[in-house]
Structures are given as C-alpha cells and as structure tokens.
Short mmCIF file of C-alpha atoms (C1' of nucleotides) in Angstrom, two decimals:
data_model
loop_
_atom_site.label_atom_id
_atom_site.label_comp_id
_atom_site.label_asym_id
_atom_site.label_seq_id
_atom_site.Cartn_x
_atom_site.Cartn_y
_atom_site.Cartn_z
CA MET X 1 -9.94 -4.90 9.10
CA LYS X 2 -6.70 -5.72 7.89
CA THR X 3 -4.18 -2.43 7.22
CA SER X 4 -0.67 -4.16 6.17
CA ASP X 5 1.05 -7.39 6.13
CA ALA X 6 4.70 -6.87 7.82
CA LEU X 7 4.88 -6.11 12.00
CA GLN X 8 8.36 -6.11 12.44
CA LEU X 9 9.07 -4.28 16.00
CA PRO X 10 12.66 -5.24 17.14
CA PRO X 11 13.38 -8.45 18.95
CA ARG X 12 14.09 -7.26 22.14
CA VAL X 13 11.13 -5.34 22.06
CA ARG X 14 8.68 -7.77 21.49
CA ALA X 15 10.76 -9.95 24.23
CA LEU X 16 9.24 -6.92 26.42
CA SER X 17 5.86 -6.97 25.02
CA VAL X 18 3.36 -8.57 26.99
CA GLU X 19 -0.27 -10.11 25.56
CA ARG X 20 -3.53 -10.16 27.16
CA SER X 21 -6.93 -11.38 26.16
CA LEU X 22 -9.99 -9.18 26.26
CA ARG X 23 -13.95 -10.08 26.42
CA ARG X 24 -16.51 -8.74 24.87
CA GLY X 25 -16.82 -5.42 25.68
CA GLU X 26 -13.71 -4.76 27.72
CA VAL X 27 -11.90 -1.84 27.71
CA LEU X 28 -8.06 -1.87 26.53
CA PHE X 29 -7.90 1.79 27.81
CA ARG X 30 -9.52 5.33 27.67
CA ARG X 31 -9.06 8.27 26.86
CA ASP X 32 -6.85 10.67 28.92
CA ASP X 33 -5.65 7.17 30.44
CA ALA X 34 -1.84 7.06 30.66
CA ALA X 35 -0.39 6.33 27.61
CA LEU X 36 1.29 2.40 28.12
CA GLY X 37 2.25 1.80 24.61
CA LEU X 38 1.31 0.70 21.11
CA TYR X 39 -0.62 -2.83 20.63
CA GLU X 40 -0.91 -5.21 18.29
CA ILE X 41 -3.75 -7.22 17.56
CA VAL X 42 -3.08 -10.86 17.92
CA GLY X 43 -6.94 -11.60 17.44
CA GLY X 44 -10.54 -10.45 17.57
CA HIS X 45 -11.46 -6.86 16.65
CA ILE X 46 -10.56 -3.40 18.74
CA ARG X 47 -12.88 -0.40 18.29
CA LEU X 48 -11.13 3.15 18.69
CA SER X 49 -13.85 5.51 19.52
CA ARG X 50 -14.33 8.91 20.91
CA VAL X 51 -17.67 10.13 22.46
CA ASP X 52 -19.10 13.38 21.02
CA ALA X 53 -20.52 16.02 22.53
CA ASP X 54 -23.71 14.82 22.75
CA GLY X 55 -22.50 11.32 24.41
CA ARG X 56 -22.15 9.61 20.90
CA GLU X 57 -19.48 7.07 19.90
CA VAL X 58 -18.01 8.08 16.85
CA ILE X 59 -15.90 5.33 15.48
CA LEU X 60 -12.45 5.87 14.81
CA HIS X 61 -11.02 2.69 13.71
CA SER X 62 -11.96 -0.47 13.57
CA ALA X 63 -9.02 -2.33 13.76
CA GLY X 64 -8.23 -6.56 13.45
CA PRO X 65 -5.62 -9.16 13.37
CA GLY X 66 -2.22 -7.97 12.46
CA ASP X 67 -3.02 -4.40 13.13
CA LEU X 68 -1.13 -2.05 14.83
CA VAL X 69 -2.69 0.55 17.04
CA ALA X 70 -2.06 3.53 19.44
CA GLU X 71 1.77 4.45 17.44
CA ALA X 72 1.06 8.30 18.45
CA SER X 73 0.59 6.98 22.01
CA LEU X 74 4.56 6.68 21.73
CA PHE X 75 4.89 10.68 21.95
CA SER X 76 1.81 11.26 23.84
CA PRO X 77 1.45 11.29 27.73
CA ASN X 78 -2.00 9.37 27.29
CA TYR X 79 -4.57 7.85 25.18
CA HIS X 80 -6.74 9.93 22.75
CA CYS X 81 -9.62 7.66 22.34
CA ASP X 82 -11.05 4.84 23.71
CA ALA X 83 -10.34 1.51 22.84
CA ILE X 84 -12.65 -1.32 23.64
CA ALA X 85 -13.10 -4.96 22.65
CA LEU X 86 -15.59 -5.54 19.86
CA THR X 87 -15.10 -9.18 20.08
CA ASP X 88 -12.84 -11.55 22.42
CA ALA X 89 -9.81 -10.87 21.75
CA ARG X 90 -6.10 -10.64 22.08
CA VAL X 91 -3.78 -8.12 22.26
CA ARG X 92 0.02 -7.48 22.96
CA LEU X 93 1.20 -4.56 24.78
CA TYR X 94 4.39 -3.05 23.21
CA PRO X 95 5.44 -0.50 26.34
CA LYS X 96 6.49 2.69 25.19
CA ARG X 97 9.39 3.21 27.29
CA ALA X 98 10.89 0.23 25.98
CA LEU X 99 10.24 1.06 22.63
CA LEU X 100 11.70 4.04 22.59
CA ALA X 101 14.63 3.14 24.47
CA ASP X 102 15.51 0.95 21.61
CA PHE X 103 15.14 3.47 19.08
CA ARG X 104 17.84 5.30 21.24
CA ARG X 105 19.69 2.76 21.11
CA ASP X 106 19.46 1.27 18.04
CA ARG X 107 19.05 3.70 15.19
CA ARG X 108 18.41 1.18 12.88
CA ALA X 109 15.05 0.25 14.88
CA ALA X 110 14.21 3.51 14.93
CA ASP X 111 14.68 3.84 10.93
CA ALA X 112 12.96 0.96 10.36
CA PHE X 113 10.02 1.83 12.58
CA MET X 114 9.91 5.40 11.07
CA ALA X 115 10.05 3.07 7.47
CA MET X 116 7.05 1.01 8.58
CA LEU X 117 4.74 3.93 9.68
CA ALA X 118 5.57 5.81 6.22
CA ARG X 119 4.64 2.49 4.73
CA GLU X 120 1.79 1.98 6.12
CA LEU X 121 0.40 5.63 5.30
CA MET X 122 1.29 4.64 1.82
CA ALA X 123 -0.87 1.96 1.84
CA LEU X 124 -3.66 3.72 3.16
CA ARG X 125 -3.40 6.57 1.22
CA THR X 126 -3.84 4.27 -1.51
CA ARG X 127 -7.23 2.54 0.12
CA LEU X 128 -8.54 5.62 0.73
CA GLU X 129 -8.23 6.66 -2.66
CA GLN X 130 -9.62 2.72 -3.69
CA ARG X 131 -12.83 3.95 -1.94
CA ASN X 132 -13.42 7.45 -4.11
CA LEU X 133 -14.23 4.55 -7.16
CA ARG X 134 -17.59 4.06 -7.11
CA SER X 135 -18.63 0.62 -8.77
CA ALA X 136 -17.86 -2.70 -7.32
CA SER X 137 -15.73 -3.52 -10.63
CA ALA X 138 -13.46 -0.59 -10.47
CA ARG X 139 -12.36 -1.25 -6.71
CA LEU X 140 -12.15 -4.60 -7.68
CA GLU X 141 -10.15 -3.79 -10.75
CA HIS X 142 -8.02 -1.42 -8.66
CA HIS X 143 -6.97 -3.95 -5.50
CA LEU X 144 -6.37 -6.74 -8.07
CA ALA X 145 -4.01 -4.60 -9.77
CA LEU X 146 -1.93 -3.01 -6.89
CA ASN X 147 -1.51 -6.99 -5.28
CA THR X 148 -0.53 -9.29 -7.98
CA GLU X 149 2.36 -11.26 -7.67
CA ALA X 150 5.65 -11.19 -9.47
CA ASP X 151 4.19 -11.86 -12.79
CA GLY X 152 1.37 -9.38 -12.92
CA ARG X 153 -1.34 -11.60 -13.23
CA THR X 154 -2.14 -13.36 -10.11
CA VAL X 155 -3.67 -12.41 -7.19
CA ILE X 156 -3.93 -14.46 -3.71
CA LEU X 157 -6.27 -14.20 -1.78
CA ARG X 158 -5.39 -14.16 2.47
CA GLY X 159 -8.43 -14.56 3.31
CA THR X 160 -12.08 -15.70 2.60
CA ILE X 161 -14.29 -13.36 -0.44
CA LYS X 162 -16.02 -11.51 2.13
CA ASP X 163 -12.90 -10.76 4.01
CA LEU X 164 -12.19 -8.87 1.09
CA ALA X 165 -15.55 -7.48 0.53
CA ALA X 166 -15.25 -5.81 3.62
CA GLU X 167 -11.33 -4.68 3.08
CA LEU X 168 -13.30 -3.24 -0.47
CA GLY X 169 -16.07 -1.66 1.15
CA LEU X 170 -18.32 -3.93 -0.70
CA SER X 171 -21.79 -6.35 0.54
CA HIS X 172 -20.23 -9.74 -0.09
CA GLU X 173 -22.97 -10.54 -2.69
CA ALA X 174 -21.90 -7.19 -4.60
CA LEU X 175 -18.79 -8.77 -4.90
CA TYR X 176 -19.77 -11.76 -5.46
CA ARG X 177 -21.78 -10.58 -8.96
CA THR X 178 -18.91 -8.33 -9.80
CA LEU X 179 -16.84 -11.63 -9.59
CA ASN X 180 -19.35 -13.34 -11.80
CA LYS X 181 -19.64 -11.13 -14.49
CA MET X 182 -15.74 -10.20 -14.75
CA GLU X 183 -14.74 -14.44 -14.77
CA SER X 184 -17.78 -13.87 -17.80
CA ALA X 185 -16.12 -11.39 -19.39
CA GLY X 186 -13.20 -12.81 -20.06
CA LYS X 187 -11.31 -10.49 -17.29
CA ILE X 188 -10.11 -12.86 -14.41
CA ALA X 189 -10.38 -16.55 -14.23
CA ARG X 190 -10.93 -17.65 -10.50
CA ALA X 191 -9.28 -20.70 -8.93
CA LYS X 192 -9.30 -21.73 -5.24
CA GLY X 193 -7.52 -19.47 -3.27
CA THR X 194 -6.40 -17.19 -6.43
CA ILE X 195 -7.94 -15.03 -9.23
CA THR X 196 -5.90 -14.38 -12.54
CA LEU X 197 -6.36 -11.08 -14.64
CA GLU X 198 -6.22 -12.01 -18.19
CA LYS X 199 -4.18 -10.68 -21.00
CA ARG X 200 -6.36 -7.71 -21.78
CA THR X 201 -7.31 -7.98 -25.25
CA LEU X 202 -5.73 -5.02 -27.36
CA LEU X 203 -7.86 -1.93 -29.01
CA MET C 1 -6.94 16.65 -0.98
CA LYS C 2 -5.71 17.60 1.67
CA THR C 3 -4.95 14.86 4.55
CA SER C 4 -3.55 16.48 7.37
CA ASP C 5 -3.05 19.82 8.39
CA ALA C 6 0.39 20.63 10.36
CA LEU C 7 3.84 20.09 8.53
CA GLN C 8 6.32 20.58 10.84
CA LEU C 9 10.00 19.82 9.31
CA PRO C 10 13.08 21.30 11.51
CA PRO C 11 13.86 24.51 10.32
CA ARG C 12 17.41 23.48 9.48
CA VAL C 13 15.47 21.21 7.32
CA ARG C 14 13.37 23.16 5.61
CA ALA C 15 16.29 25.91 4.96
CA LEU C 16 17.81 22.66 2.52
CA SER C 17 14.87 22.27 0.94
CA VAL C 18 14.35 23.49 -2.50
CA GLU C 19 11.00 24.62 -4.61
CA ARG C 20 10.24 23.39 -7.94
CA SER C 21 7.48 24.59 -10.63
CA LEU C 22 5.47 21.88 -12.20
CA ARG C 23 3.01 22.41 -15.62
CA ARG C 24 0.66 19.69 -15.82
CA GLY C 25 1.36 16.76 -16.46
CA GLU C 26 4.86 17.28 -15.95
CA VAL C 27 6.49 14.69 -14.14
CA LEU C 28 8.08 14.95 -10.75
CA PHE C 29 9.26 11.33 -10.38
CA ARG C 30 8.86 7.69 -12.26
CA ARG C 31 8.77 4.61 -10.41
CA ASP C 32 12.92 3.42 -9.99
CA ASP C 33 13.91 6.81 -10.39
CA ALA C 34 16.55 7.42 -7.68
CA ALA C 35 14.94 9.15 -4.44
CA LEU C 36 15.79 12.43 -3.65
CA GLY C 37 13.76 13.00 -0.56
CA LEU C 38 9.78 13.46 0.04
CA TYR C 39 8.03 16.54 -1.17
CA GLU C 40 5.42 18.90 0.26
CA ILE C 41 2.97 20.24 -2.00
CA VAL C 42 2.89 23.89 -1.68
CA GLY C 43 0.24 24.29 -4.25
CA GLY C 44 -1.65 22.58 -7.09
CA HIS C 45 -2.69 18.33 -7.23
CA ILE C 46 0.29 16.09 -7.62
CA ARG C 47 -0.94 12.18 -8.61
CA LEU C 48 0.59 9.17 -7.53
CA SER C 49 0.23 6.43 -9.74
CA ARG C 50 1.72 2.95 -10.90
CA VAL C 51 1.14 1.35 -14.23
CA ASP C 52 -0.61 -2.45 -14.31
CA ALA C 53 0.32 -5.20 -16.02
CA ASP C 54 -1.87 -3.48 -19.05
CA GLY C 55 -0.27 -0.50 -19.58
CA ARG C 56 -3.29 1.37 -17.59
CA GLU C 57 -2.97 3.77 -15.07
CA VAL C 58 -3.82 3.09 -11.41
CA ILE C 59 -4.08 5.88 -8.99
CA LEU C 60 -2.67 5.57 -5.55
CA HIS C 61 -3.30 8.90 -4.31
CA SER C 62 -3.55 12.09 -5.41
CA ALA C 63 -1.81 15.31 -3.04
CA GLY C 64 -3.00 18.44 -2.82
CA PRO C 65 -1.31 21.59 -0.84
CA GLY C 66 0.03 20.58 2.47
CA ASP C 67 0.39 17.37 1.41
CA LEU C 68 3.65 15.51 1.91
CA VAL C 69 4.13 12.66 -0.35
CA ALA C 70 6.78 9.90 -0.91
CA GLU C 71 7.49 9.85 2.93
CA ALA C 72 8.58 6.33 2.48
CA SER C 73 11.29 7.13 -0.42
CA LEU C 74 13.77 8.11 3.32
CA PHE C 75 13.68 4.57 3.57
CA SER C 76 14.53 3.16 0.06
CA PRO C 77 16.73 3.83 -2.68
CA ASN C 78 13.71 4.67 -5.18
CA TYR C 79 10.57 5.90 -5.52
CA HIS C 80 7.94 3.15 -6.30
CA CYS C 81 5.00 5.06 -8.06
CA ASP C 82 5.14 7.47 -11.04
CA ALA C 83 4.61 11.25 -9.44
CA ILE C 84 2.52 13.51 -12.01
CA ALA C 85 1.56 17.13 -12.15
CA LEU C 86 -2.48 16.78 -12.46
CA THR C 87 -2.43 20.88 -12.62
CA ASP C 88 0.32 23.23 -12.70
CA ALA C 89 1.91 22.81 -9.55
CA ARG C 90 4.49 24.29 -7.19
CA VAL C 91 6.35 21.57 -4.79
CA ARG C 92 9.08 21.67 -2.22
CA LEU C 93 11.67 19.02 -1.83
CA TYR C 94 13.59 18.00 1.46
CA PRO C 95 16.44 15.92 0.55
CA LYS C 96 16.48 12.93 2.07
CA ARG C 97 20.34 13.21 3.04
CA ALA C 98 19.52 16.21 4.70
CA LEU C 99 16.44 14.93 6.91
CA LEU C 100 18.27 11.68 7.97
CA ALA C 101 20.82 13.52 8.57
CA ASP C 102 18.97 16.05 10.99
CA PHE C 103 17.21 12.96 12.70
CA ARG C 104 20.51 11.62 13.26
CA ARG C 105 21.71 14.45 14.90
CA ASP C 106 18.72 15.67 16.75
CA ARG C 107 16.86 12.66 18.31
CA ARG C 108 13.81 14.93 19.35
CA ALA C 109 13.47 16.07 15.17
CA ALA C 110 13.29 12.36 14.57
CA ASP C 111 10.76 11.62 17.11
CA ALA C 112 8.68 14.80 15.63
CA PHE C 113 8.84 12.68 12.13
CA MET C 114 7.85 10.30 13.61
CA ALA C 115 5.19 11.54 15.58
CA MET C 116 3.61 13.33 12.62
CA LEU C 117 3.44 10.39 10.92
CA ALA C 118 2.01 8.64 13.46
CA ARG C 119 -0.61 11.02 13.37
CA GLU C 120 -1.05 11.24 10.22
CA LEU C 121 -1.97 7.60 10.24
CA MET C 122 -4.79 7.78 12.89
CA ALA C 123 -5.73 10.54 10.43
CA LEU C 124 -6.09 8.51 8.04
CA ARG C 125 -7.53 5.46 9.44
CA THR C 126 -10.35 7.42 10.97
CA ARG C 127 -11.04 8.65 7.35
CA LEU C 128 -11.36 5.37 5.87
CA GLU C 129 -13.54 4.36 8.45
CA GLN C 130 -15.48 7.09 7.60
CA ARG C 131 -16.06 6.24 4.15
CA ASN C 132 -17.83 2.92 5.06
CA LEU C 133 -20.70 4.92 6.40
CA ARG C 134 -22.93 5.14 3.04
CA SER C 135 -25.09 7.49 4.05
CA ALA C 136 -24.17 11.13 3.68
CA SER C 137 -25.73 12.82 6.49
CA ALA C 138 -23.90 10.13 8.01
CA ARG C 139 -20.52 10.73 6.69
CA LEU C 140 -21.28 14.68 7.85
CA GLU C 141 -22.01 13.66 11.32
CA HIS C 142 -18.82 11.58 11.62
CA HIS C 143 -16.75 14.41 10.22
CA LEU C 144 -18.32 17.08 11.94
CA ALA C 145 -18.25 15.12 15.28
CA LEU C 146 -14.84 15.05 15.02
CA ASN C 147 -13.85 18.13 13.86
CA THR C 148 -15.13 20.67 16.46
CA GLU C 149 -13.48 23.68 18.21
CA ALA C 150 -12.43 23.25 21.52
CA ASP C 151 -16.52 23.94 22.36
CA GLY C 152 -17.62 20.58 20.70
CA ARG C 153 -20.02 22.83 18.75
CA THR C 154 -18.43 24.49 16.00
CA VAL C 155 -16.78 23.45 12.73
CA ILE C 156 -14.45 25.68 11.09
CA LEU C 157 -14.64 25.12 7.42
CA ARG C 158 -11.42 25.23 5.44
CA GLY C 159 -12.48 25.34 2.27
CA THR C 160 -15.39 25.52 -0.01
CA ILE C 161 -18.44 22.84 0.35
CA LYS C 162 -16.89 21.23 -2.80
CA ASP C 163 -13.32 21.12 -0.78
CA LEU C 164 -15.80 19.43 1.96
CA ALA C 165 -17.51 17.26 -0.02
CA ALA C 166 -14.45 15.90 -1.81
CA GLU C 167 -13.05 15.24 1.41
CA LEU C 168 -16.21 13.33 2.50
CA GLY C 169 -16.19 11.24 -0.76
CA LEU C 170 -20.10 12.77 -1.80
CA SER C 171 -20.99 14.58 -4.72
CA HIS C 172 -21.53 18.61 -3.46
CA GLU C 173 -24.65 18.05 -4.59
CA ALA C 174 -25.73 15.12 -2.40
CA LEU C 175 -23.81 17.29 0.48
CA TYR C 176 -25.77 20.64 -0.03
CA ARG C 177 -28.83 18.45 0.29
CA THR C 178 -27.53 16.53 3.19
CA LEU C 179 -26.54 20.32 4.77
CA ASN C 180 -30.04 21.66 4.00
CA LYS C 181 -32.13 18.85 5.45
CA MET C 182 -29.74 19.18 8.84
CA GLU C 183 -30.25 22.93 9.02
CA SER C 184 -34.38 22.83 8.70
CA ALA C 185 -33.93 19.97 11.27
CA GLY C 186 -32.66 22.17 13.66
CA LYS C 187 -29.36 19.82 14.04
CA ILE C 188 -27.03 22.14 12.74
CA ALA C 189 -26.62 26.11 11.93
CA ARG C 190 -24.97 27.54 9.48
CA ALA C 191 -22.95 30.61 9.20
CA LYS C 192 -20.35 32.05 7.04
CA GLY C 193 -17.36 29.22 7.07
CA THR C 194 -18.40 27.41 10.14
CA ILE C 195 -21.21 24.89 11.05
CA THR C 196 -23.06 24.51 14.61
CA LEU C 197 -23.95 21.31 16.08
CA GLU C 198 -26.92 22.37 17.45
CA LYS C 199 -27.74 20.46 20.93
CA ARG C 200 -29.16 17.23 20.44
CA THR C 201 -32.84 16.75 22.38
CA LEU C 202 -32.49 14.17 24.87
CA LEU C 203 -34.94 11.04 24.36
"C1'" DC S 1 -24.75 -37.21 9.41
"C1'" DG S 2 -25.81 -32.74 11.49
"C1'" DG S 3 -24.86 -27.72 11.70
"C1'" DC S 4 -22.15 -23.37 10.67
"C1'" DG S 5 -20.26 -20.56 7.73
"C1'" DT S 6 -19.19 -19.20 3.06
"C1'" DT S 7 -20.98 -18.92 -1.66
"C1'" DT S 8 -24.33 -18.00 -5.26
"C1'" DT S 9 -28.82 -16.44 -6.86
"C1'" DG S 10 -32.86 -13.83 -6.58
"C1'" DA S 11 -36.05 -8.93 -6.21
"C1'" DG S 12 -36.68 -4.62 -4.27
"C1'" DA S 13 -36.16 -0.24 -2.61
"C1'" DG S 14 -33.37 3.63 -1.25
"C1'" DA S 15 -30.05 7.00 -1.62
"C1'" DG S 16 -26.29 9.12 -4.36
"C1'" DC S 17 -24.64 10.21 -9.03
"C1'" DT S 18 -25.03 12.51 -13.10
"C1'" DC S 19 -26.77 15.67 -16.03
"C1'" DA S 20 -29.08 20.65 -16.18
"C1'" DA S 21 -30.26 24.73 -15.53
"C1'" DC S 22 -30.35 29.05 -12.57
"C1'" DA S 23 -28.30 31.79 -8.37
"C1'" DT S 24 -24.67 34.49 -6.10
"C1'" DC S 25 -20.90 36.14 -5.21
"C1'" DG S 26 -15.78 38.47 -6.07
"C1'" DG S 27 -13.41 40.31 -9.42
"C1'" DT S 28 -11.37 42.32 -13.44
"C1'" DG S 29 -11.88 45.72 -16.55
"C1'" DG S 30 -14.00 48.93 -19.78
"C1'" DC Z 1 -19.89 52.53 -11.61
"C1'" DC Z 2 -21.52 49.14 -14.36
"C1'" DA Z 3 -20.75 44.90 -17.38
"C1'" DC Z 4 -19.23 40.52 -17.69
"C1'" DC Z 5 -16.84 36.02 -16.52
"C1'" DG Z 6 -15.45 31.99 -13.88
"C1'" DA Z 7 -16.24 29.31 -9.48
"C1'" DT Z 8 -18.80 28.19 -5.96
"C1'" DG Z 9 -23.68 27.46 -4.27
"C1'" DT Z 10 -28.30 25.45 -5.19
"C1'" DT Z 11 -32.18 23.33 -6.54
"C1'" DG Z 12 -34.31 20.16 -9.85
"C1'" DA Z 13 -35.41 15.25 -12.06
"C1'" DG Z 14 -33.92 10.34 -13.52
"C1'" DC Z 15 -30.85 6.86 -13.50
"C1'" DT Z 16 -28.17 3.37 -12.18
"C1'" DC Z 17 -26.09 0.91 -8.91
"C1'" DT Z 18 -25.10 -1.05 -4.82
"C1'" DC Z 19 -27.07 -2.34 -0.13
"C1'" DT Z 20 -30.99 -5.57 2.54
"C1'" DC Z 21 -33.16 -8.72 2.59
"C1'" DA Z 22 -34.02 -13.87 1.50
"C1'" DA Z 23 -33.31 -18.13 0.40
"C1'" DA Z 24 -30.69 -21.74 -0.96
"C1'" DA Z 25 -26.58 -24.45 -2.54
"C1'" DC Z 26 -22.12 -25.85 -0.79
"C1'" DG Z 27 -18.14 -26.92 2.03
"C1'" DC Z 28 -15.74 -28.53 5.76
"C1'" DC Z 29 -15.62 -30.42 10.65
"C1'" DG Z 30 -16.24 -32.04 14.49
#
DNA sequence: CGGCGTTTTGAGAGAGCTCAACATCGGTGG
DNA sequence: CCACCGATGTTGAGCTCTCTCAAAACGCCG
C-alpha cells in the first residue's frame, strides 16, 4: 500500500541507517518494545497491528515499499503496536537518536521532516476523502483528477492496474470494467502505462 | 469530520492566533494565495478542494470542529488548494511566522508539533485501513476495539450515532441496524453515550 | 515452448444505500 | 404546562453496485 512518493531523510542520517531482512511472519517490533527509530519499507509488506481485549489482531496499517512506519516512535520511548512481516521483507531502520540529533543540529532537516509529515498528512486525508466516494467511477475520476501531470490531462500509472485497484480500494475487476466503460464513453484514453483524460464536452 | 482529539499548540502561539467567522460559502483562502498560516476549525465545516482541468471541484478534505488544516502551509509560500466554508464557521488562524519562530526558540515546541503530526498520521492510516473493511460490523468492531477506555471494554461516544456513522463511512441506518444486531447477538451493550464490549465467549 | 501474473469478461449474490415513514427527545415559546 | 418543532434515532423495503468466484486470453521471461 503505497502512501507517498518521496522520502527524503537527511543523507547524514541515511548513512546511519541499517538495513535488515525479515522472513514472512517475522516480528519487526512488538508493542512496548523500546523504540529504536522509524523504518522505511524497502521491499515487501509489513503489517502494523494491535491485539484487542479478546486477543484478536486489529490491523492498523499495511505498509509497502517506500512507506515510512513508526514515525511517532521518535517521540515515544516505546512502540505502540506490533509490526510483523506480511511477506518476506526488507526494511531500513533510521535510529531515532541519530535523527533527533540531526534535527537539533540542523534546523532545516527538522523543517524538512515536519514538512514531509504535513504533506503526507494532506495526501492521506485526500485518500480518505476519496474513500467516501462509493462508485468505482467516482473514485477513479477523483484519483485521476488529482494525479495528472503538468498538462492536466495525462496520468502516469506507477504500477499495474491491480495496484491501482488496491490503492483505490476496489476489486481489480471493478476497476477494469470501469476503465472500459469510461473509455467507451470517451472520457479517457488508455495507453501503456498512462491514462489520458479527454476534454470534457461542455454542457 | 473529526480526525483527532487533542490539539496542543504552544500557549505563546495561541496568544497570537486570531479567530474569524465565515458565512457559508465564504472563501477562507484560495490556491496560490500567500500562506498566512494554519487554521484550527473552531466550529462549522470547511471544505478543502481543488479545481480540475475541466473546472470541476475535487474535494480533498472536509474539516470539522477540532481539526487542523493547512499544516503544510508552514513550509510553503502559498496555499495549494481552496478552502471554502461549507457551513457558517469559525476558524482560528495560527500565523506561520509566529509558529515557526516559536519552533526555533523552543525545541520542545517543535518536537511537540512534529509528534502531533506523527500521531495524526498514524490515526489517519488506521482510519484508512478501517475503510478497507467492507462490512458495517467489521468497521464498527475495528473502531470499537481501538477506542476503548483503559478497561478495554468501554467505548465512550463523543458525538451522536450519526456522527459515528459518518466517521465510519456508513449510512446512519446501516450503523443503527448493525448496532442492533450486535446487541441482540450479545456482542455489545449500549448505554447512553457509551458502548460496552461484552466478553467474547471462547471457542 | 511452458509457466505465472496481469488483464478481461461472465454471472450471481449479498450488503449497504436510498427513499420513506415514524418514534423520540430536547428545547422554545405561547 | 402544553403544543410545536427540528434533529436524532429507528425500522421497513427495494435497488443498485460492487464483491466474489470462475474461466479464458494475453504478455513477459526463463
């Protein structure tokens, strides 16, 4: 589940980061473990969850490549949920001490991190808003309208259609059908890796 | 749409904030306007949106009482979307210069703000994950499991059932029916303003 | 050429949405 | 004190849309 594109942690800190591999099912950290820092998912998927009063697992988040998890660990002595590899995975730990020290040393690094959080927040709110749209076509149009290139018409797909379906919270079949319908209706044109919005006929 | 509970901006900055009223339909800011700072919604609802290539409005977020909007404006010279009052509303502007100055002066203020963003991010991811659950009961159980008081059983409702339905992304009718079903099934007990999870019978 | 995952298309069922009607509860004003 | 009113809470019934399960065509890579 890709949430944001750009991750730009200070090179100094990146130099201090440590990569690690996990087997499917392996535990990255558990609730109440001492918070070492935040993780970037390099490959695979990590599931963040908590266990409820009856011992059932409640999923908080499924993170995929490019995602950052446990940012809040920077400000807490321990983790607040469990993190378990959903698939074989590769993660990169950014030690909190190094990060916080860097923020202290370099104000711009701190600002940049804050800005990153703020931007991610914005993107996430937008995505949540999108989920309020019931129909597949509305969700797709919402997504397309907000992800065009500079021309305002072209949308470059970053993964497969299945990936897009997952991002939109739709079954891939529903998305395929919707794409077909919209193409037949002349609303979009499809090419390999891109979707182009057609000029809407005025009323 | 309530996203988080606690908003704790430094008192020094709060002292510098300015409250303002808006009529329904009034513009708070427009895209590319100079970014004055971030806003806290005191009352009413503000809609953040962008206009797509065909002139249609694409909703990014609907913010309600207690919500913060335009955090990213702190790190950008201008706003990136339109903000328009959906209802008569009251907002509080936290001037970015004051905020940033405060962050510079007091490291803990900056950390606290960062922590707030991180926590909100976490909560939002969880909410998005919840939306991946299709059935009304699954969404409700997810929400209940994650919002119990210390006893792990009691959930205090902060608004009306309709509000909860909106937060869960369900029609209020669907939620009422689900509550009924779960109560009949002995999974929950309802009292005025609270829902109590019943001890789950073991297998 | 032989898999494997993606892309398509088909058909059926279920769940929630919508519209509608009614009950309930405060609050307001006569 | 009571009547009225608006918003919340509640229940009913049909409809639409997506999900799910299935199966087949396609494309890529070893």
